[in-house]
Amino acid sequence: MSGPVLLVLRLLITASIYAFLGWALWALWRDVQQQSALLANRKIPTISLNIRPAREELRVSHFVQPEILIGRDLAADVRADDETLSARHARLTYHHRQWWLEDLQSTNGTFLNRERLYTPTVVVSGDQVDCGSMTFTISLATESINPPTQKIPSQLDDLD
């Protein structure tokens, strides 16, 4: 009699373990889906650069990508054939919900509001950046960049 009882108990314990593992995997999958939806809805705000290369007329460029490379390199997003500009002179990156300007060890340096840049620094609308003999003014979009949030039901909602 104890043999069949032990077999049933083993089967119940095994089924309980598999049910718990299935529930844990389902909860993890659901969390990954929610996080990917939040990341997919996060928008990078538009950054506009009023660029004035040396001896050229003003041009305006708009960007929505998270990284903007400035230099003489053919792969640079803001490119100018200027000997005072390094091939990879500076970089604008969007992270931590802010735009950052970083000098990429350029020969002539990068200046933010006429002060030499040594470390990555947050930029705001109206900042003036000098790279070599090229000058540009930063203009950031004012639209909201917060991703939509989902309301998580709490136990207090059940009391209403």
PDB file of C-alpha atoms in Angstrom:
ATOM      1  CA  MET A   1       0.000   0.000   0.000  1.00  0.00           C
ATOM      2  CA  SER A   2       2.824   2.422   0.728  1.00  0.00           C
ATOM      3  CA  GLY A   3       4.295   1.858  -2.772  1.00  0.00           C
ATOM      4  CA  PRO A   4       1.317   3.329  -4.684  1.00  0.00           C
ATOM      5  CA  VAL A   5       1.002   6.215  -2.189  1.00  0.00           C
ATOM      6  CA  LEU A   6       4.692   7.101  -2.611  1.00  0.00           C
ATOM      7  CA  LEU A   7       4.322   6.956  -6.395  1.00  0.00           C
ATOM      8  CA  VAL A   8       1.341   9.331  -6.307  1.00  0.00           C
ATOM      9  CA  LEU A   9       3.219  11.706  -3.978  1.00  0.00           C
ATOM     10  CA  ARG A  10       6.258  11.677  -6.304  1.00  0.00           C
ATOM     11  CA  LEU A  11       4.038  12.417  -9.301  1.00  0.00           C
ATOM     12  CA  LEU A  12       2.316  15.291  -7.453  1.00  0.00           C
ATOM     13  CA  ILE A  13       5.652  16.795  -6.386  1.00  0.00           C
ATOM     14  CA  THR A  14       7.014  16.461  -9.935  1.00  0.00           C
ATOM     15  CA  ALA A  15       3.896  18.090 -11.387  1.00  0.00           C
ATOM     16  CA  SER A  16       4.159  20.903  -8.820  1.00  0.00           C
ATOM     17  CA  ILE A  17       7.793  21.570  -9.743  1.00  0.00           C
ATOM     18  CA  TYR A  18       6.974  21.658 -13.463  1.00  0.00           C
ATOM     19  CA  ALA A  19       3.996  23.943 -12.824  1.00  0.00           C
ATOM     20  CA  PHE A  20       6.201  26.321 -10.810  1.00  0.00           C
ATOM     21  CA  LEU A  21       8.893  26.357 -13.519  1.00  0.00           C
ATOM     22  CA  GLY A  22       6.268  27.008 -16.191  1.00  0.00           C
ATOM     23  CA  TRP A  23       4.801  29.886 -14.191  1.00  0.00           C
ATOM     24  CA  ALA A  24       8.285  31.383 -13.608  1.00  0.00           C
ATOM     25  CA  LEU A  25       9.164  31.187 -17.319  1.00  0.00           C
ATOM     26  CA  TRP A  26       5.818  32.731 -18.283  1.00  0.00           C
ATOM     27  CA  ALA A  27       6.354  35.615 -15.805  1.00  0.00           C
ATOM     28  CA  LEU A  28       9.864  36.234 -17.169  1.00  0.00           C
ATOM     29  CA  TRP A  29       8.609  36.185 -20.771  1.00  0.00           C
ATOM     30  CA  ARG A  30       5.838  38.664 -19.914  1.00  0.00           C
ATOM     31  CA  ASP A  31       8.338  41.004 -18.237  1.00  0.00           C
ATOM     32  CA  VAL A  32      10.674  40.875 -21.247  1.00  0.00           C
ATOM     33  CA  GLN A  33       7.736  41.706 -23.547  1.00  0.00           C
ATOM     34  CA  GLN A  34       6.765  44.723 -21.428  1.00  0.00           C
ATOM     35  CA  GLN A  35      10.344  46.027 -21.326  1.00  0.00           C
ATOM     36  CA  SER A  36      10.771  45.642 -25.084  1.00  0.00           C
ATOM     37  CA  ALA A  37       7.507  47.525 -25.673  1.00  0.00           C
ATOM     38  CA  LEU A  38       8.731  50.373 -23.431  1.00  0.00           C
ATOM     39  CA  LEU A  39      12.071  50.528 -25.245  1.00  0.00           C
ATOM     40  CA  ALA A  40      10.397  50.438 -28.642  1.00  0.00           C
ATOM     41  CA  ASN A  41       8.236  53.431 -27.710  1.00  0.00           C
ATOM     42  CA  ARG A  42      11.122  55.506 -26.356  1.00  0.00           C
ATOM     43  CA  LYS A  43      11.925  58.273 -28.785  1.00  0.00           C
ATOM     44  CA  ILE A  44      15.116  60.173 -29.311  1.00  0.00           C
ATOM     45  CA  PRO A  45      14.364  63.897 -29.478  1.00  0.00           C
ATOM     46  CA  THR A  46      15.310  65.678 -32.666  1.00  0.00           C
ATOM     47  CA  ILE A  47      18.499  67.694 -32.494  1.00  0.00           C
ATOM     48  CA  SER A  48      19.082  70.470 -35.008  1.00  0.00           C
ATOM     49  CA  LEU A  49      22.509  71.867 -35.775  1.00  0.00           C
ATOM     50  CA  ASN A  50      22.902  75.304 -37.347  1.00  0.00           C
ATOM     51  CA  ILE A  51      26.266  74.648 -38.986  1.00  0.00           C
ATOM     52  CA  ARG A  52      28.546  77.400 -40.235  1.00  0.00           C
ATOM     53  CA  PRO A  53      31.672  75.895 -41.807  1.00  0.00           C
ATOM     54  CA  ALA A  54      34.563  78.276 -42.456  1.00  0.00           C
ATOM     55  CA  ARG A  55      34.038  80.383 -45.604  1.00  0.00           C
ATOM     56  CA  GLU A  56      30.669  78.718 -46.341  1.00  0.00           C
ATOM     57  CA  GLU A  57      27.065  79.696 -45.786  1.00  0.00           C
ATOM     58  CA  LEU A  58      24.919  78.547 -42.881  1.00  0.00           C
ATOM     59  CA  ARG A  59      23.203  75.175 -43.226  1.00  0.00           C
ATOM     60  CA  VAL A  60      20.780  73.453 -40.879  1.00  0.00           C
ATOM     61  CA  SER A  61      20.801  69.694 -40.276  1.00  0.00           C
ATOM     62  CA  HIS A  62      18.246  67.711 -38.270  1.00  0.00           C
ATOM     63  CA  PHE A  63      19.077  64.363 -36.665  1.00  0.00           C
ATOM     64  CA  VAL A  64      17.010  61.716 -34.860  1.00  0.00           C
ATOM     65  CA  GLN A  65      19.736  59.095 -34.472  1.00  0.00           C
ATOM     66  CA  PRO A  66      21.361  58.446 -31.066  1.00  0.00           C
ATOM     67  CA  GLU A  67      24.922  59.240 -32.230  1.00  0.00           C
ATOM     68  CA  ILE A  68      26.248  62.009 -34.471  1.00  0.00           C
ATOM     69  CA  LEU A  69      29.880  61.985 -35.578  1.00  0.00           C
ATOM     70  CA  ILE A  70      31.564  65.280 -36.492  1.00  0.00           C
ATOM     71  CA  GLY A  71      34.716  65.371 -38.595  1.00  0.00           C
ATOM     72  CA  ARG A  72      36.378  65.077 -42.006  1.00  0.00           C
ATOM     73  CA  ASP A  73      35.834  61.306 -42.236  1.00  0.00           C
ATOM     74  CA  LEU A  74      33.539  60.169 -45.051  1.00  0.00           C
ATOM     75  CA  ALA A  75      31.438  58.316 -42.464  1.00  0.00           C
ATOM     76  CA  ALA A  76      30.889  61.474 -40.381  1.00  0.00           C
ATOM     77  CA  ASP A  77      27.322  62.738 -40.071  1.00  0.00           C
ATOM     78  CA  VAL A  78      28.469  66.371 -39.934  1.00  0.00           C
ATOM     79  CA  ARG A  79      31.284  66.519 -42.449  1.00  0.00           C
ATOM     80  CA  ALA A  80      33.463  69.381 -43.625  1.00  0.00           C
ATOM     81  CA  ASP A  81      36.623  69.487 -45.718  1.00  0.00           C
ATOM     82  CA  ASP A  82      38.555  71.628 -43.291  1.00  0.00           C
ATOM     83  CA  GLU A  83      42.189  71.031 -42.361  1.00  0.00           C
ATOM     84  CA  THR A  84      41.577  72.298 -38.815  1.00  0.00           C
ATOM     85  CA  LEU A  85      39.023  69.517 -38.288  1.00  0.00           C
ATOM     86  CA  SER A  86      40.192  66.020 -37.312  1.00  0.00           C
ATOM     87  CA  ALA A  87      38.868  62.983 -39.188  1.00  0.00           C
ATOM     88  CA  ARG A  88      36.862  61.979 -36.099  1.00  0.00           C
ATOM     89  CA  HIS A  89      36.753  65.264 -34.216  1.00  0.00           C
ATOM     90  CA  ALA A  90      33.766  65.088 -31.836  1.00  0.00           C
ATOM     91  CA  ARG A  91      30.637  63.090 -31.143  1.00  0.00           C
ATOM     92  CA  LEU A  92      27.137  63.948 -29.945  1.00  0.00           C
ATOM     93  CA  THR A  93      25.383  61.022 -28.239  1.00  0.00           C
ATOM     94  CA  TYR A  94      21.965  60.651 -26.661  1.00  0.00           C
ATOM     95  CA  HIS A  95      21.847  58.628 -23.466  1.00  0.00           C
ATOM     96  CA  HIS A  96      20.388  59.012 -19.984  1.00  0.00           C
ATOM     97  CA  ARG A  97      17.716  61.209 -21.627  1.00  0.00           C
ATOM     98  CA  GLN A  98      20.232  63.909 -22.489  1.00  0.00           C
ATOM     99  CA  TRP A  99      22.469  64.885 -25.388  1.00  0.00           C
ATOM    100  CA  TRP A 100      26.204  64.706 -24.600  1.00  0.00           C
ATOM    101  CA  LEU A 101      29.127  66.250 -26.492  1.00  0.00           C
ATOM    102  CA  GLU A 102      32.481  64.513 -26.400  1.00  0.00           C
ATOM    103  CA  ASP A 103      35.825  65.442 -27.935  1.00  0.00           C
ATOM    104  CA  LEU A 104      37.420  62.428 -29.654  1.00  0.00           C
ATOM    105  CA  GLN A 105      41.028  63.451 -28.864  1.00  0.00           C
ATOM    106  CA  SER A 106      41.061  65.901 -31.728  1.00  0.00           C
ATOM    107  CA  THR A 107      44.214  67.850 -32.545  1.00  0.00           C
ATOM    108  CA  ASN A 108      42.700  71.330 -32.247  1.00  0.00           C
ATOM    109  CA  GLY A 109      40.152  70.507 -29.547  1.00  0.00           C
ATOM    110  CA  THR A 110      36.419  70.955 -29.213  1.00  0.00           C
ATOM    111  CA  PHE A 111      34.988  74.047 -27.526  1.00  0.00           C
ATOM    112  CA  LEU A 112      31.567  74.318 -25.899  1.00  0.00           C
ATOM    113  CA  ASN A 113      30.500  77.936 -25.374  1.00  0.00           C
ATOM    114  CA  ARG A 114      34.153  79.009 -25.900  1.00  0.00           C
ATOM    115  CA  GLU A 115      35.501  76.678 -23.199  1.00  0.00           C
ATOM    116  CA  ARG A 116      37.669  73.707 -24.136  1.00  0.00           C
ATOM    117  CA  LEU A 117      35.952  70.361 -23.654  1.00  0.00           C
ATOM    118  CA  TYR A 118      37.931  67.687 -21.773  1.00  0.00           C
ATOM    119  CA  THR A 119      35.172  65.325 -20.652  1.00  0.00           C
ATOM    120  CA  PRO A 120      31.776  64.394 -22.122  1.00  0.00           C
ATOM    121  CA  THR A 121      29.368  67.199 -21.258  1.00  0.00           C
ATOM    122  CA  VAL A 122      25.586  67.644 -21.439  1.00  0.00           C
ATOM    123  CA  VAL A 123      24.470  70.145 -24.088  1.00  0.00           C
ATOM    124  CA  VAL A 124      21.274  72.195 -24.198  1.00  0.00           C
ATOM    125  CA  SER A 125      19.529  74.383 -26.747  1.00  0.00           C
ATOM    126  CA  GLY A 126      21.505  77.473 -27.633  1.00  0.00           C
ATOM    127  CA  ASP A 127      24.926  75.985 -26.890  1.00  0.00           C
ATOM    128  CA  GLN A 128      27.622  76.954 -29.362  1.00  0.00           C
ATOM    129  CA  VAL A 129      30.173  74.331 -30.385  1.00  0.00           C
ATOM    130  CA  ASP A 130      33.458  75.068 -32.152  1.00  0.00           C
ATOM    131  CA  CYS A 131      35.270  72.240 -33.915  1.00  0.00           C
ATOM    132  CA  GLY A 132      38.306  73.499 -35.797  1.00  0.00           C
ATOM    133  CA  SER A 133      37.090  76.509 -37.784  1.00  0.00           C
ATOM    134  CA  MET A 134      33.530  75.122 -37.978  1.00  0.00           C
ATOM    135  CA  THR A 135      30.925  76.536 -35.597  1.00  0.00           C
ATOM    136  CA  PHE A 136      27.439  75.232 -34.948  1.00  0.00           C
ATOM    137  CA  THR A 137      24.591  76.036 -32.595  1.00  0.00           C
ATOM    138  CA  ILE A 138      22.528  73.290 -30.999  1.00  0.00           C
ATOM    139  CA  SER A 139      18.746  73.375 -30.986  1.00  0.00           C
ATOM    140  CA  LEU A 140      16.883  70.575 -29.186  1.00  0.00           C
ATOM    141  CA  ALA A 141      13.277  69.592 -29.804  1.00  0.00           C
ATOM    142  CA  THR A 142      10.905  70.486 -27.003  1.00  0.00           C
ATOM    143  CA  GLU A 143       8.603  67.495 -27.463  1.00  0.00           C
ATOM    144  CA  SER A 144       8.175  65.023 -24.660  1.00  0.00           C
ATOM    145  CA  ILE A 145      10.533  62.069 -24.731  1.00  0.00           C
ATOM    146  CA  ASN A 146       8.973  60.049 -21.938  1.00  0.00           C
ATOM    147  CA  PRO A 147       7.740  56.647 -23.044  1.00  0.00           C
ATOM    148  CA  PRO A 148       4.107  55.846 -22.301  1.00  0.00           C
ATOM    149  CA  THR A 149       3.709  54.118 -18.978  1.00  0.00           C
ATOM    150  CA  GLN A 150       1.303  51.372 -18.158  1.00  0.00           C
ATOM    151  CA  LYS A 151      -0.684  51.505 -14.950  1.00  0.00           C
ATOM    152  CA  ILE A 152       0.087  48.559 -12.736  1.00  0.00           C
ATOM    153  CA  PRO A 153      -2.965  47.537 -10.731  1.00  0.00           C
ATOM    154  CA  SER A 154      -2.382  47.533  -7.012  1.00  0.00           C
ATOM    155  CA  GLN A 155      -4.240  46.049  -4.123  1.00  0.00           C
ATOM    156  CA  LEU A 156      -5.579  49.523  -3.295  1.00  0.00           C
ATOM    157  CA  ASP A 157      -7.489  49.568  -6.596  1.00  0.00           C
ATOM    158  CA  ASP A 158      -9.430  46.530  -5.462  1.00  0.00           C
ATOM    159  CA  LEU A 159     -10.767  48.421  -2.430  1.00  0.00           C
ATOM    160  CA  ASP A 160     -12.656  50.978  -4.548  1.00  0.00           C
TER     161      ASP A 160
END
